[in-house]
XYZ file of C-alpha atoms in Angstrom:
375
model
C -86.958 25.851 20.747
C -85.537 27.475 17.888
C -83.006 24.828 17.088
C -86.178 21.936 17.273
C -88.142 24.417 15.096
C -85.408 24.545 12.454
C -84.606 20.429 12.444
C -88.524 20.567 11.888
C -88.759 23.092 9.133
C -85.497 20.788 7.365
C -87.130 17.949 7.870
C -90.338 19.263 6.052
C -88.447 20.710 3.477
C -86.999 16.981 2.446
C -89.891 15.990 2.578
C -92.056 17.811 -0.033
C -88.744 18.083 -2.386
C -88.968 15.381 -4.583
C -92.827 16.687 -5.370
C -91.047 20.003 -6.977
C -87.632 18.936 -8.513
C -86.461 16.681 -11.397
C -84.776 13.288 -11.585
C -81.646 15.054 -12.056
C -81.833 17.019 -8.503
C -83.542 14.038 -7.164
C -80.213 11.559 -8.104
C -77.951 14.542 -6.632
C -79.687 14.764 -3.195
C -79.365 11.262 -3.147
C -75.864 10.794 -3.642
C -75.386 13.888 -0.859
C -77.218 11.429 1.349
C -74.754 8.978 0.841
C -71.823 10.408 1.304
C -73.798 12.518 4.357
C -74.267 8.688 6.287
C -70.273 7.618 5.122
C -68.997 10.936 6.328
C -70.670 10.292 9.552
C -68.954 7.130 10.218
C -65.800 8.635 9.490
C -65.798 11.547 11.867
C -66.748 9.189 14.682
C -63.515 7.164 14.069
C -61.763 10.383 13.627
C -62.953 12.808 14.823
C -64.404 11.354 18.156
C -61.941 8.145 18.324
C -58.701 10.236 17.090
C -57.844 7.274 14.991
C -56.871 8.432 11.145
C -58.585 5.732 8.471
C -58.442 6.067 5.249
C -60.059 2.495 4.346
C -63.790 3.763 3.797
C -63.971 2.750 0.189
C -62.794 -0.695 1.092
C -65.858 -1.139 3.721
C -68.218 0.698 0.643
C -66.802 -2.459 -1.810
C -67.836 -4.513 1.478
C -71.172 -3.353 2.193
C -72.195 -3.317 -1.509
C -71.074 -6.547 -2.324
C -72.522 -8.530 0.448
C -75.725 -6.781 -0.177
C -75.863 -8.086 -3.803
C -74.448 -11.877 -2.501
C -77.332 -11.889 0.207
C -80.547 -10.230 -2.036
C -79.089 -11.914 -5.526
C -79.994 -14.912 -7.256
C -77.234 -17.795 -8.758
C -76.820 -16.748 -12.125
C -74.519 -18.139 -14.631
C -72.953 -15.496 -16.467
C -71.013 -17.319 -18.994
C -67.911 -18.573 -17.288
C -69.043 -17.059 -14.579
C -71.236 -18.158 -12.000
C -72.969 -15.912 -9.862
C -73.127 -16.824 -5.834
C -76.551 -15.364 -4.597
C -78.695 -16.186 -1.577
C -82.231 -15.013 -2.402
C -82.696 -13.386 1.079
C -85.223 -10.708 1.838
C -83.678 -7.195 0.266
C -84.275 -5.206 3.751
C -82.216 -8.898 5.637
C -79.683 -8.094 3.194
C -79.024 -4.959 4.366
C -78.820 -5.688 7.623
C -76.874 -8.389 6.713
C -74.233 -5.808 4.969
C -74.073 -3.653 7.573
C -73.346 -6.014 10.264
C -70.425 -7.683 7.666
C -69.026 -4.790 6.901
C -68.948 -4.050 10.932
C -67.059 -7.672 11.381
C -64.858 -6.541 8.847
C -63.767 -3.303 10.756
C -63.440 -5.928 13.952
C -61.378 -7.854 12.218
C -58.834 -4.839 11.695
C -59.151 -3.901 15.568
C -56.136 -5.344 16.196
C -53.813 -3.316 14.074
C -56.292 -0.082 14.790
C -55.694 -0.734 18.660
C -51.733 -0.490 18.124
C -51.016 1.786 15.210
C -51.753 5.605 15.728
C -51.563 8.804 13.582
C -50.107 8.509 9.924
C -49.047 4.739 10.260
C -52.156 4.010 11.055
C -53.679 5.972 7.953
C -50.933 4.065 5.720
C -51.902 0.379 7.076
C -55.659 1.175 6.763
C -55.030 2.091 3.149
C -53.784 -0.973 2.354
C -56.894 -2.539 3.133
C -58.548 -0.031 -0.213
C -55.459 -2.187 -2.552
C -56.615 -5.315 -0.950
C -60.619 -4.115 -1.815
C -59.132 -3.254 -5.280
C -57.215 -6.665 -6.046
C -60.316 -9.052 -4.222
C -62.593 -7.271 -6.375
C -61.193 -8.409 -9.380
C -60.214 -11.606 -8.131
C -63.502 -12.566 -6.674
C -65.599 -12.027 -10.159
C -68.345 -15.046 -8.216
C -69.307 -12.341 -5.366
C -68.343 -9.049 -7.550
C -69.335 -9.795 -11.309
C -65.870 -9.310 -12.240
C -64.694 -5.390 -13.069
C -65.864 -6.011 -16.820
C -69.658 -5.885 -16.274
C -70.326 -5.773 -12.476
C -73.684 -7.053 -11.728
C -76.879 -6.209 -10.892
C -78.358 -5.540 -7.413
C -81.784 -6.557 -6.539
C -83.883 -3.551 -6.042
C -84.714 -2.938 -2.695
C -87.970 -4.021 -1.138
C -89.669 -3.069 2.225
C -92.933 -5.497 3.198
C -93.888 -6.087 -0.550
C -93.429 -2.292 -1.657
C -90.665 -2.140 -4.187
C -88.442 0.755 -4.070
C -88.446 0.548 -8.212
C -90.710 1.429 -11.320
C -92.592 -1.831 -10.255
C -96.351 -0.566 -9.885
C -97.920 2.845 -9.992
C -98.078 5.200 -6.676
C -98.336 8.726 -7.197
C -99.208 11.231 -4.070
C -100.720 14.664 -4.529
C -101.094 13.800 -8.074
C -97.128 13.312 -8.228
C -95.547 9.982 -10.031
C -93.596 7.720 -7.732
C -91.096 6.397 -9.666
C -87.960 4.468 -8.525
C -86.197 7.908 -8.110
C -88.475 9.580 -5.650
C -88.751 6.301 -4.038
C -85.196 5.938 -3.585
C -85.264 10.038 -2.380
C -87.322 8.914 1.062
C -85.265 5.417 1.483
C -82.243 7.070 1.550
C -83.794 9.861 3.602
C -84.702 7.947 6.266
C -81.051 5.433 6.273
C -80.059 9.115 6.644
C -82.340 10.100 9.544
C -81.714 6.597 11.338
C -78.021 6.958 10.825
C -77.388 10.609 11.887
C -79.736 9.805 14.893
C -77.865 6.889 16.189
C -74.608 8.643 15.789
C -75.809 11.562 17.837
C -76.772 8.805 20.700
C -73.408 7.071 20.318
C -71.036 10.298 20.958
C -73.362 11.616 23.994
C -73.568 8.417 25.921
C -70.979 6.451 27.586
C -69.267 5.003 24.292
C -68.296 8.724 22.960
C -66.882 9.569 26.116
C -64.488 6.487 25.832
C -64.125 7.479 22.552
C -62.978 11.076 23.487
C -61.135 9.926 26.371
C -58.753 7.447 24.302
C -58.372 10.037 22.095
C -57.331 12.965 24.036
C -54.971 10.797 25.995
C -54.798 6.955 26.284
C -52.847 6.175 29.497
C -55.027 8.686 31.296
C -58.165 6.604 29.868
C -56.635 3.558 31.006
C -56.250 4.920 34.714
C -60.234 6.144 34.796
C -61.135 2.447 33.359
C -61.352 2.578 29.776
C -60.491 -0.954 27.906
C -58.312 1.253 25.207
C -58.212 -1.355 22.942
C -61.784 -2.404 23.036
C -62.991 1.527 22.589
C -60.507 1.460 19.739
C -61.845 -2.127 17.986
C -65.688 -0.479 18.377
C -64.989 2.902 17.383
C -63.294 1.142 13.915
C -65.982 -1.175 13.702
C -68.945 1.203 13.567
C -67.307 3.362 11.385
C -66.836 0.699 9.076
C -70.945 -0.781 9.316
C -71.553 2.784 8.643
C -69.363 2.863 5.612
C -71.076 -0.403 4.663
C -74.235 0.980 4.602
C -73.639 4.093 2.303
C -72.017 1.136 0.289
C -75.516 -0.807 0.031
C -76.976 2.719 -0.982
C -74.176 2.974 -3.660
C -75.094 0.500 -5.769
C -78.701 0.704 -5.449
C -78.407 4.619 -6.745
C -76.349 3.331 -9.531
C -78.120 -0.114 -9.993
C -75.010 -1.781 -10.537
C -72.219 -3.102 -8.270
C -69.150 -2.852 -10.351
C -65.411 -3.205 -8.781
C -62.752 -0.629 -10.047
C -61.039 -1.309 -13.057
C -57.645 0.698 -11.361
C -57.420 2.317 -8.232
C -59.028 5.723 -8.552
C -62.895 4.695 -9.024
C -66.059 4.184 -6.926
C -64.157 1.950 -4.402
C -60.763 3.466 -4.745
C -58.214 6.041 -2.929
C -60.048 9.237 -4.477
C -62.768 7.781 -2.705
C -61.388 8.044 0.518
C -59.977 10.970 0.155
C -63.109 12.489 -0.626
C -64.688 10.836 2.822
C -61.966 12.479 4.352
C -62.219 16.145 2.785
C -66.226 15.566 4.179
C -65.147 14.909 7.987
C -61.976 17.570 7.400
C -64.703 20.873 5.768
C -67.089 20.103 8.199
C -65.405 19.795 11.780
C -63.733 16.440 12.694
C -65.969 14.993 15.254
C -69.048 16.995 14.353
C -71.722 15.194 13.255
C -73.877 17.567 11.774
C -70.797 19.079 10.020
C -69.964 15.795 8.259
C -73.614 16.072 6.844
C -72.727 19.492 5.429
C -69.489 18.115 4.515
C -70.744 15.588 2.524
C -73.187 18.156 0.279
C -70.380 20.278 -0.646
C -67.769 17.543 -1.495
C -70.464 15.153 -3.214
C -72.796 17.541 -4.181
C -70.819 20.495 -6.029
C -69.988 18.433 -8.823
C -73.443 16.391 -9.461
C -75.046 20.192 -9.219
C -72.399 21.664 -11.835
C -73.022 18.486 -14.275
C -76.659 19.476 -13.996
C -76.765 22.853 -15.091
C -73.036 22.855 -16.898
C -74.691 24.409 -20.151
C -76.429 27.358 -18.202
C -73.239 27.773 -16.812
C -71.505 28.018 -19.784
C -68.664 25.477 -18.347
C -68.519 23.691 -21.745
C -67.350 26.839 -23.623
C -65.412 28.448 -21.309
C -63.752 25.517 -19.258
C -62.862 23.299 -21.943
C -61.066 20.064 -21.802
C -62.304 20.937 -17.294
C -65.163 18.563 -16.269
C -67.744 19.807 -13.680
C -66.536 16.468 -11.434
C -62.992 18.336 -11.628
C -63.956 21.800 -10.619
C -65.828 19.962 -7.877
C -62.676 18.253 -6.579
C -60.770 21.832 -6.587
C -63.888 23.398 -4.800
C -63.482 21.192 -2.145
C -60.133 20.674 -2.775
C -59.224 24.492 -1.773
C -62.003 24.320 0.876
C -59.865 21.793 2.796
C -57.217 24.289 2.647
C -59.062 27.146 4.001
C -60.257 25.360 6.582
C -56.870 23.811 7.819
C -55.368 27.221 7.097
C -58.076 29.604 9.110
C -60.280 27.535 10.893
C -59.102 23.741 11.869
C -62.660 23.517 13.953
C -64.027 23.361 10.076
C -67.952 24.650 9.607
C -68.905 23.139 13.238
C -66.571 25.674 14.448
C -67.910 28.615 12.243
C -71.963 27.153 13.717
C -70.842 27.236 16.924
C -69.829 31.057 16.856
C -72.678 32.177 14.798
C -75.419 30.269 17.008
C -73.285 31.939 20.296
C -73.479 35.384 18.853
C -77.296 35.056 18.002
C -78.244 33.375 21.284
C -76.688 36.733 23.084
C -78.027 39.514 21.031
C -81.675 37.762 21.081
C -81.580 36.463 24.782
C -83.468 38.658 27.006
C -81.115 39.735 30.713
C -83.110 40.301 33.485
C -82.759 44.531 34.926
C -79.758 43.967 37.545
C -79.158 40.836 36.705
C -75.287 39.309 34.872
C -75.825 38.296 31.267
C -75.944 35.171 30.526
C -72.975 32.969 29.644
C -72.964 31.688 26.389
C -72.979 27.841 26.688
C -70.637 25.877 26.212
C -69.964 23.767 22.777
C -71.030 19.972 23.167
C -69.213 17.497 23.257
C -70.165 16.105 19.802
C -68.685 19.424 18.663
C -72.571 20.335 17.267
């Protein structure tokens, strides 16, 4: 009851926060939202899967760019000319996901035979392939000069933009508070089906090829298949935070080298996420993602209360946000490799037997045990 009563009091709490913050807050909670639904793909693959990828900014390029194919209109951009489909925006983001998912299929094959760090080093070749198609493709991307322009998203006629007036409890809707519920709910949906997916029969496949695959084989697991599904829903999850990408920024625009919004730090980042907060755990790859992709957007907020300008000079807040989580990684690898989950887990044990009630003559209680989702 407790643990319902505190997803409740969250889930209020999200809620009624863009009627009491600022744009600036606002645009930080929702790119913690993102990375909260990438990092959750990840740690399924990883975490639940035991297979290492480090090709999520590669499925983000993916997702992104099919969404703006599918919603856009042909434009001609001087030389350029635009491909674009006109479909529905909430179609197109189906659309990306599912893509993005075929595009993770497609890579089964290698997945289902590489393990451990070769399979990291052929998955992040896929992030130089995303890097050189990007550029190469300027019809679908825009071309890494000037990008282009997703259409905003739309749900049944509502427009998830500064297109009409809505204001609730005497609050203005703009596109940012707009975009604060969209990507709350992708969020909810996401973390929801994720929790479904490692407690039913796929996660225990999942688990069971990872712990050991010739013992999974024996009990009747298709290895390779659990391998080719746990790849490909990591990447349609990847895809989506990509479609929510470039509708926070409004822009799709392919990296100009290979550290940018589709490139390796990118990955890495993904990685530190799933790493801080417990491989496999799902709610710790949602904390995960709000200290790796949230320390820096909340330092660039308030920077000049913080005085980082005068005494950190030359030191942006995005760079003391990479050594936060940077050294958080560390810790975590050094003291406790079962990340935050691990830390949750202990805490909500020692709680549940200093406020659970023995009965005169009666054992204690047993504490019980963690799932297996690692929540």
């Amino acid at each position: 009851m407790l643990r319902i009563a505190g997803w409740v009091v969250l889930l209020v709490v999200l809620l009624a926060l863009p009627l009491y913050i600022g744009p600036g807050l606002q645009s930080a909670g929702q790119y913690m939202m993102i990375g909260a639904v990438g990092a959750i793909g990840l740690t399924m693959v990883i975490g639940q899967a035991g297979m290492l990828s480090l090709a999520h900014a590669f499925f983000l390029l993916v997702g992104g760019t099919t969404y703006a194919v599918l919603s856009g209109e042909p434009e001609q951009r001087g030389a350029i000319s635009l491909v674009g489909l006109g479909w529905p925006t909430e179609i197109a983001l189906i659309g990306a996901v599912i893509v993005s998912g075929l595009f993770g299929l497609a890579f089964a094959p290698v997945a289902g035979r590489l393990r451990g760090i070769y399979l990291g080093v052929a998955s992040l070749a896929l992030v130089f392939l995303g890097f050189f198609l990007g550029q190469a493709a300027p019809e679908l991307t825009g071309g890494a000069a000037s990008g282009r322009n997703p259409e905003p998203f739309s749900l049944f006629g509502f427009s998830f933009s500064n297109e009409g007036y809505l204001a609730v409890l005497g609050v203005p809707f703009r596109q940012s508070e707009r975009l604060w519920y969209l990507f709350l709910v992708l969020t909810v949906i996401s973390y929801v089906l994720a929790r479904g997916a490692v407690n039913s029969r796929v996660g225990r496949s999942w688990r069971a090829v990872r712990d050991n695959e010739a013992a999974a084989a024996v009990m009747g697991v298709d290895v390779l298949r659990a391998k080719a599904g746990a790849f490909a829903v990591s990447a349609a999850y990847a895809g989506l935070a990509g479609v929510m990408i470039v509708l926070w920024y409004g822009l799709l625009k392919p990296d100009e080298s290979e550290f940018g919004t589709y490139g390796l730090n990118q990955s890495i980042a993904f990685l530190a996420m799933a790493i801080i907060g417990g491989l496999g755990s799902i709610p710790g790859a949602v904390v995960g993602a709000m200290i790796v992709f949230g320390t820096g957007q909340i330092l660039t907020i308030y920077a000049a209360e913080l005085g980082l300008g005068d005494t950190l000079s030359g030191v942006s807040p995005t760079v003391i946000g990479l050594y936060v989580y940077g050294i958080a990684v560390i810790l975590v690898v050094l003291f406790e490799p079962g990340g935050l989950a691990a830390i949750g887990r202990r805490l909500s044990g020692s709680l549940g037997r200093r406020f659970t009630p023995n009965q005169v003559g009666a054992p204690a209680r047993r504490p019980a045990p963690p799932r297996e989702d690692g929540s």
